Each structure stands twice: as structure tokens, then as C-alpha cells.
Amino acid sequence: MKDFYFDCAATTRRKPAQVREAMINFYDHIGCSPGRGGYECSLDASRIVLNTRLSMGKLFNFDKTENIILTHNITYAMNMILRGLLKPGDHVVTTTMEHNAVIRPLNDLVKNNKIEVDYIKGDAQGYVSAEAIKDAIRENTKAVITTHASNVTGTILPIEEIARVVEETNAFYIVDGAQTAGSHFIDLKALPIDIFAFTGHKGLYGPTGTGGFIIKDEAAKDMDALIQGGTGSISDRDFQPDFLPDKFESGTTNTIGIAGLGAGVDFILDKGIVNIYNKKKSLTEYFLRKLEKVEGVTVYGPKNSNIQTSTISVGIKDVDLGQISFMLDDQFNIMTRSGLHCAPYAHQTIGTFPEGTLRFSFDIFNSEEEVDYVIDSLNKLLNA
Amino acid sequence: MKDFYFDCAATTRRKPAQVREAMINFYDHIGCSPGRGGYECSLDASRIVLNTRLSMGKLFNFDKTENIILTHNITYAMNMILRGLLKPGDHVVTTTMEHNAVIRPLNDLVKNNKIEVDYIKGDAQGYVSAEAIKDAIRENTKAVITTHASNVTGTILPIEEIARVVEETNAFYIVDGAQTAGSHFIDLKALPIDIFAFTGHKGLYGPTGTGGFIIKDEAAKDMDALIQGGTGSISDRDFQPDFLPDKFESGTTNTIGIAGLGAGVDFILDKGIVNIYNKKKSLTEYFLRKLEKVEGVTVYGPKNSNIQTSTISVGIKDVDLGQISFMLDDQFNIMTRSGLHCAPYAHQTIGTFPEGTLRFSFDIFNSEEEVDYVIDSLNKLLNA
């Protein structure tokens, strides 16, 4: 039976064919660790890592490929950034729309009396304005951190405007791009974003075990390396190198994953990110229009594909959402995610805490026919 | 032309067939993130992660699978352990035979005035006795950290004896098993080792992007979570969960890698770790005997397969080792690694700093015929 996968905000499941090919090619024909000097296949591995950085640089219009840091996933990236950058006494401005990958490390730093954090509350649709961010910035604000888009409601935050606001202060601007990298063009040359964090296994179509961040020089200098160890470089030194990417990349990299990530990014470059954006936008519009007509369903978030991603959260009157999510899979092979999506403050913000929402998230491999099937199935379930 | 891969101490390159199969099976038929509840393929992903933990538990005779923590690699594991466990004022005992994955985070903690470290110097063969460790332990020693075997000389340290010594104190004993996991039986039920760190892509035959640590309850309670974020559990909480493995596993796991790692460990269980140990031991003996007869070559380390792994470091009179390593690859397709192997203190200990050594490291997929070819090639190069 055909699968209907609507959990792309967690992980994209259908990947472009070249991702599989790149991984198998690495596995079968390279299979060793990148290294400086040494034997040919080690150089091949280094070349693959470099190519992935070059593709990432193209996608985000960012020339300094050595400033593209590859990590295990975006959660590791966020911890490396927050714990590496924030010092005792620092103040942080963030929003209630963040994921636990940001909330939990920040609250841990607060608990240990190291920093202060202001969470700017989103409106009923999950939106936070640049003005609200501006008003919260203080003399000792070291960093402003916002998601680009909520993983619960799909709400897109105005990162361009926030970047301009933060640029006027001493703070660094950190963007969590988990939900937008690969489908929204983010011009890191033009925009004063200091650190852009991404995950590899969602919109970039890489496998799990990949992610990272793109960091500008000033922030990189200020940021300590949380993870230290062997870098294959200046091995005579018993301290971490201070050049990039080595400062922030220790231990054997997930080279097979990085090979897949590079192929995923190349797919996006070939396809054109604007085309990907438009395809998702149009499907989001279609889905939103159809959902409006399902009785008993409340759609949260902007309900406007101009200002939201292809992630749609709903509530349903008088039913248990976990049960509906289970039945959608069990009876109709439709995969969704219900609950709090590791973003408790976002649900508090939109009024769906602690019961959560039922989330549909999709990508270019989904179709209007699939959306029709989802809507039909929902109707069948709710009118059964 | 056939490849002769002798860099297994960095990454094993030839993996058992079932590792490739497990990864492709995950990629083609599962492809989603593990989660609590939710749809069927997400449960399949959870099951695969659990199976890997179960296999790991079998291999190391350790029942509490939730205490088996999976990370990006052993370097991440070591940073999570050291930075999570060590508090200001703590004292650490370690050895000069450690990898930079231990040295660099420790020295960073020292630099920030947080801890004190004593490096116990190995003897000329890289050996450190349990007595020397015992003598260095103080009232405030929080942890003793030793490698199980040097990645430079293959020297095996007496972890059983050290464990008994540390057991009599208040310190935790942390073992770096990067070079031995998968070929040396380590009985974590019988031995008072508090934390055993491993990497997935060496002797355990998993892919890159895998590694972790097995931690006992007392240490787990004492250790803070360095990496915090979404765990898929108690998502209503804005602090990290305190139960295992969630406390130390945040963000989307490298599930495809974990599938491969599980298959690698199952291969070892099927084959029998004693058989793997014996095969490597016999090949090490063979290699050592052959090397003795190559003129101009100095073998470092124990030169005794009873007390060393299948890693052999050599110096060669009057030649540049990097050049020899390059020529071995270029002319004979033999892959080795020359230099300092991210272990500067080990080279200082055995007297090969800063020029380093030429390292041959191999596993059960190598053969006596391959060793013969390496020896022939070395002779040809040195007598050319």
C-alpha cells in the first residue's frame, strides 16, 4: 500500500535519487576518513566534504566555505553555539516559538546563573515582530536567537528585519534554520545574520546524522569550541586549533552522511530553490483551503502561504489528537505527528498547551492528490 | 588494482556485508525518525535503535540498554563526559598515551581554571601501570581516564587492574575504548568501569557518524548533559529529562548510521569476539616478525601481540615518513598513516616527537598475504 508521508518537519523521507547514489558511492568506493596528505581515498573523502561545503556556500550565497561547520545535527549545533558564545552575565533575546534545542540549553545556562534570557511572546499566530525584539535588546545582550519558522505552526518570522535591528546593536544574530533551509532563499552575504544553523535531514534532503552552522568571522572568534579533540591538523598542539572549520569540527566526521547531504543540496541547486519554494507554497495554499472545509477542524498559525511554511497544525473538536494521528496511519497509511513537537512554549503561545496539535508537514514530493486523500481520510475518520 | 588498507585505527574500511544491507534497508524502507507513539515506520526506527543498544549490551555484557548512549563519534562522547562530569576544583588522573579527544578538552578545562590534571607518563613502550595511576590519585580526584590501547603504538593498558585501583577511591573510571571495542572482550558487568566510551566506525564496523558511551547509574546521575534539546520525551518540560538515554541523547539521531552500527556489532557477535581477537593477534605477531627483518626499520611499542593491538608504529632511518607513506600508496596502493596521529604526548613519550611514526593498523579483513606484500613493498622502497 502506498505511503502518505506528512512528517517532513521532523525528517524528509523521500530523498532525491542522487542522495542514495552519493552515499553508496562513498560506502563502496571511498569508505575512509578524510585527512591532510596521506593516501588517495583519504583525499577523495576530503574532496567530498569540501564539495558539500561548496554546495552549501552556493545555496546560501556564502563564499567562505571554511566557515561552514558540519555537526551531528542542529541540536548539537545549537548547543555548540549557545554554550560556546554565552558567558556569565550575558543577556539573550529569543522568542516563545523556539524548539527545545534552543529552549533547553538556554534554560540550563540560566539555571546555572550564567545568563539571562527574555522570551518574546509570539502573537496568536506565532508571529514575533522585529520591533518587539528591538525593544528587548539591552546593553548586555550578547545574542538574539530566533527560529526562521516555527516547527509547530509554520509561522515565518521576519529574519531580514530582525537582522537589521540586531545589526545596530552589539549583539550577534543567530537564526535557527531547521524548518526553512532548502526551501527559502537565505542570502548570507547580504543579510547581517552572524550564525545560521541548519539541519541536514529535512529540507536539505541529506540523511540523518548531518547538520551544522554557517558562522561569520567575528562570531567565530568570540565563540569557544565546546567539542574539542583530534582535527587532523596541527596534531603537535595539545590545544584546539583556532582556525576554521577545524576549531569547531573535531573527531571523525560523518563522511558518508556529508556525501549524502552534498547530493541533497546539489539537487536543490539543480531544481532551483525558487521552484521548490513555489511548489511547497502552492501545496500549502491548497491544503489550507481544503482544511477550512473539514468540520470540527481548527487550523492554527497564519493560514496564509505567504507567511508560513508547508507545516500546518490543527486541533480537532472533541477528539484525542494522538488517537487521530494513530488512526490516520493505521487505517490510511498517513504519517503525521501529534503532540507538542518539542516546542512547549509555542503551544503555550497559540493556546494549545498541553494537549498539542496534529501536525501535517510536507515537501515537494507530496502532491495535491495526496492532500485530497488526507482530507478524505480525515473526513471519513471524523464522520465515522 | 587491489587496495591494501592498513589504516583501521582511523576507520575500518571493509565492513561486513550486513552493515551495507542494514543501512540500505533503513534508507529504502524506513527513512523516518524514531519517535514515541506515532506511525508505524517511526516505531520501526525506534526498534532499530533499540536493537543496536541490545546488541551493544550483549557485546559488553551490560544489561541496562538505556545506559548505552549513542553520539556522533567518540570525540563528542568524550567532551560530553569530561565537560558534563568535571566541576571546578576537580582533579583528574590520565596518561600521556591519550588521544587529543581527551587531551584537548582536558587542557581546555585546565586553562579555564576549572580542573587540575596529572598526566602519568608511559614507559618507552607506552605502558602505564595501575600502581602509577594509584599513586597519583588524590582526595579530590573526580575521574581517572585512560585509553584501553594507544592509537600510536597499540600498547594495551591494564584497565582491569586500574579499574580495581580506582574502585577503592571516590573517583570514576572512564575508559577510552576507541581502539579495542569490537576486538577485545570488555565485561562491563564484572569490571568497575564507570564509563566506557566507544566509536562506531572502527572495530565495531559501523559507519562514520556513530559512537557513544556506556555509563553506569552513579556516574550518569553525577554528569550534567552537555548537549540538550528535543528528546521526543516529556516535551511539555522546558528542561532536559533526567532519565536515560534521553538525558544524553538530544536531537534527531543518526538512525541510518545506528542501523549500520547494530549490524556491525551483530557481525562481531556472530563471529565471536574471541575469534576476532585471535585473528588480529596472530596477524600482529606475523607482521611484527616480518618487520624485524626489514633493515633500517625501528618498531615502537611492545612488539608483543599479547600486550598490543593490531596497530604497529615504525620509524625508518634517514627517510621522511610522510614521503614513505605517500609512496606506499602511490606505487603500491598501500594505505597507512604517518605523523602524530592526534596523540602528541604519546609521541613525546616514546621519543618520536615531532616527526611522528609511520603507522600500520589492520583488522580481520587483512591477511598474511597482504602483510607479505607490505613488507616486500617496504623493502623495495627502502632499497630503491
mmCIF file of N, CA and C in Angstrom, chain B residues 200-245:
data_model
loop_
_atom_site.group_PDB
_atom_site.id
_atom_site.type_symbol
_atom_site.label_atom_id
_atom_site.label_comp_id
_atom_site.label_asym_id
_atom_site.label_seq_id
_atom_site.Cartn_x
_atom_site.Cartn_y
_atom_site.Cartn_z
ATOM 1 N N GLY B 200 31.969 4.061 16.668
ATOM 2 C CA GLY B 200 31.252 3.066 15.898
ATOM 3 C C GLY B 200 31.966 2.596 14.650
ATOM 4 N N HIS B 201 32.840 3.432 14.100
ATOM 5 C CA HIS B 201 33.331 3.210 12.731
ATOM 6 C C HIS B 201 34.689 2.521 12.679
ATOM 7 N N LYS B 202 35.175 2.034 13.827
ATOM 8 C CA LYS B 202 36.447 1.304 13.822
ATOM 9 C C LYS B 202 36.140 -0.186 14.031
ATOM 10 N N GLY B 203 36.540 -0.738 15.141
ATOM 11 C CA GLY B 203 36.379 -2.173 15.354
ATOM 12 C C GLY B 203 34.949 -2.663 15.440
ATOM 13 N N LEU B 204 33.993 -1.756 15.623
ATOM 14 C CA LEU B 204 32.595 -2.192 15.683
ATOM 15 C C LEU B 204 31.962 -2.264 14.295
ATOM 16 N N TYR B 205 32.708 -1.828 13.275
ATOM 17 C CA TYR B 205 32.301 -1.961 11.865
ATOM 18 C C TYR B 205 31.053 -1.184 11.471
ATOM 19 N N GLY B 206 30.677 -0.189 12.271
ATOM 20 C CA GLY B 206 29.601 0.701 11.850
ATOM 21 C C GLY B 206 30.126 1.754 10.896
ATOM 22 N N PRO B 207 29.240 2.603 10.393
ATOM 23 C CA PRO B 207 29.677 3.707 9.532
ATOM 24 C C PRO B 207 30.160 4.895 10.371
ATOM 25 N N THR B 208 30.730 5.879 9.715
ATOM 26 C CA THR B 208 31.075 7.125 10.412
ATOM 27 C C THR B 208 29.796 7.796 10.899
ATOM 28 N N GLY B 209 29.952 8.700 11.866
ATOM 29 C CA GLY B 209 28.779 9.364 12.422
ATOM 30 C C GLY B 209 28.145 8.573 13.554
ATOM 31 N N THR B 210 28.876 7.558 14.037
ATOM 32 C CA THR B 210 28.367 6.774 15.170
ATOM 33 C C THR B 210 29.452 6.622 16.237
ATOM 34 N N GLY B 211 29.021 6.491 17.453
ATOM 35 C CA GLY B 211 29.907 6.329 18.599
ATOM 36 C C GLY B 211 29.076 6.515 19.844
ATOM 37 N N GLY B 212 29.725 6.611 20.996
ATOM 38 C CA GLY B 212 28.951 6.839 22.201
ATOM 39 C C GLY B 212 29.652 6.389 23.452
ATOM 40 N N PHE B 213 28.866 6.135 24.474
ATOM 41 C CA PHE B 213 29.443 5.653 25.725
ATOM 42 C C PHE B 213 28.413 4.851 26.509
ATOM 43 N N ILE B 214 28.936 3.922 27.294
ATOM 44 C CA ILE B 214 28.102 3.138 28.202
ATOM 45 C C ILE B 214 28.404 3.649 29.599
ATOM 46 N N ILE B 215 27.373 4.066 30.286
ATOM 47 C CA ILE B 215 27.588 4.759 31.559
ATOM 48 C C ILE B 215 26.787 4.087 32.669
ATOM 49 N N LYS B 216 27.412 3.908 33.822
ATOM 50 C CA LYS B 216 26.697 3.312 34.949
ATOM 51 C C LYS B 216 25.914 4.396 35.696
ATOM 52 N N ASP B 217 24.928 3.939 36.482
ATOM 53 C CA ASP B 217 23.962 4.877 37.043
ATOM 54 C C ASP B 217 24.572 5.989 37.887
ATOM 55 N N GLU B 218 25.543 5.615 38.716
ATOM 56 C CA GLU B 218 26.084 6.614 39.636
ATOM 57 C C GLU B 218 26.738 7.762 38.854
ATOM 58 N N ALA B 219 27.504 7.410 37.847
ATOM 59 C CA ALA B 219 28.151 8.435 37.022
ATOM 60 C C ALA B 219 27.112 9.237 36.245
ATOM 61 N N ALA B 220 26.083 8.537 35.749
ATOM 62 C CA ALA B 220 25.041 9.211 34.957
ATOM 63 C C ALA B 220 24.318 10.258 35.784
ATOM 64 N N LYS B 221 24.111 9.948 37.071
ATOM 65 C CA LYS B 221 23.425 10.891 37.948
ATOM 66 C C LYS B 221 24.279 12.128 38.176
ATOM 67 N N ASP B 222 25.583 11.908 38.286
ATOM 68 C CA ASP B 222 26.518 12.993 38.603
ATOM 69 C C ASP B 222 26.830 13.872 37.392
ATOM 70 N N MET B 223 26.570 13.349 36.220
ATOM 71 C CA MET B 223 27.014 14.007 34.991
ATOM 72 C C MET B 223 25.920 14.895 34.411
ATOM 73 N N ASP B 224 26.268 16.162 34.161
ATOM 74 C CA ASP B 224 25.325 17.065 33.504
ATOM 75 C C ASP B 224 25.271 16.747 32.012
ATOM 76 N N ALA B 225 24.153 17.111 31.390
ATOM 77 C CA ALA B 225 24.007 16.911 29.944
ATOM 78 C C ALA B 225 24.598 18.113 29.215
ATOM 79 N N LEU B 226 25.653 17.875 28.473
ATOM 80 C CA LEU B 226 26.312 18.961 27.739
ATOM 81 C C LEU B 226 25.471 19.392 26.546
ATOM 82 N N ILE B 227 24.865 18.411 25.882
ATOM 83 C CA ILE B 227 24.039 18.686 24.707
ATOM 84 C C ILE B 227 22.589 18.492 25.123
ATOM 85 N N GLN B 228 21.799 19.551 25.045
ATOM 86 C CA GLN B 228 20.404 19.456 25.460
ATOM 87 C C GLN B 228 19.497 19.870 24.306
ATOM 88 N N GLY B 229 18.273 19.375 24.342
ATOM 89 C CA GLY B 229 17.342 19.743 23.275
ATOM 90 C C GLY B 229 16.188 18.788 23.206
ATOM 91 N N GLY B 230 15.623 18.677 22.039
ATOM 92 C CA GLY B 230 14.465 17.818 21.861
ATOM 93 C C GLY B 230 14.834 16.362 22.043
ATOM 94 N N THR B 231 14.018 15.652 22.800
ATOM 95 C CA THR B 231 14.274 14.236 23.055
ATOM 96 C C THR B 231 13.070 13.396 22.649
ATOM 97 N N GLY B 232 11.998 14.074 22.214
ATOM 98 C CA GLY B 232 10.769 13.353 21.909
ATOM 99 C C GLY B 232 10.053 12.897 23.168
ATOM 100 N N SER B 233 10.639 13.176 24.327
ATOM 101 C CA SER B 233 10.030 12.759 25.592
ATOM 102 C C SER B 233 9.738 13.987 26.444
ATOM 103 N N ILE B 234 8.740 13.859 27.304
ATOM 104 C CA ILE B 234 8.257 14.942 28.162
ATOM 105 C C ILE B 234 8.473 16.317 27.512
ATOM 106 N N SER B 235 7.897 16.461 26.316
ATOM 107 C CA SER B 235 8.060 17.687 25.533
ATOM 108 C C SER B 235 7.401 18.898 26.192
ATOM 109 N N ASP B 236 6.571 18.645 27.207
ATOM 110 C CA ASP B 236 5.983 19.770 27.929
ATOM 111 C C ASP B 236 6.998 20.425 28.852
ATOM 112 N N ARG B 237 8.117 19.736 29.094
ATOM 113 C CA ARG B 237 9.132 20.252 30.011
ATOM 114 C C ARG B 237 10.160 21.076 29.253
ATOM 115 N N ASP B 238 10.497 22.239 29.797
ATOM 116 C CA ASP B 238 11.484 23.087 29.148
ATOM 117 C C ASP B 238 12.886 22.861 29.734
ATOM 118 N N PHE B 239 13.050 21.751 30.471
ATOM 119 C CA PHE B 239 14.382 21.329 30.903
ATOM 120 C C PHE B 239 14.645 19.915 30.402
ATOM 121 N N GLN B 240 15.916 19.577 30.317
ATOM 122 C CA GLN B 240 16.324 18.258 29.836
ATOM 123 C C GLN B 240 15.773 17.170 30.766
ATOM 124 N N PRO B 241 15.278 16.052 30.213
ATOM 125 C CA PRO B 241 14.854 14.948 31.076
ATOM 126 C C PRO B 241 16.053 14.401 31.855
ATOM 127 N N ASP B 242 15.794 13.788 33.025
ATOM 128 C CA ASP B 242 16.928 13.250 33.782
ATOM 129 C C ASP B 242 17.019 11.725 33.693
ATOM 130 N N PHE B 243 16.192 11.113 32.831
ATOM 131 C CA PHE B 243 16.295 9.659 32.670
ATOM 132 C C PHE B 243 17.095 9.337 31.414
ATOM 133 N N LEU B 244 17.568 8.078 31.376
ATOM 134 C CA LEU B 244 18.422 7.632 30.278
ATOM 135 C C LEU B 244 17.606 6.852 29.246
ATOM 136 N N PRO B 245 17.991 6.850 27.982
ATOM 137 C CA PRO B 245 19.135 7.561 27.417
ATOM 138 C C PRO B 245 18.858 9.030 27.087
#
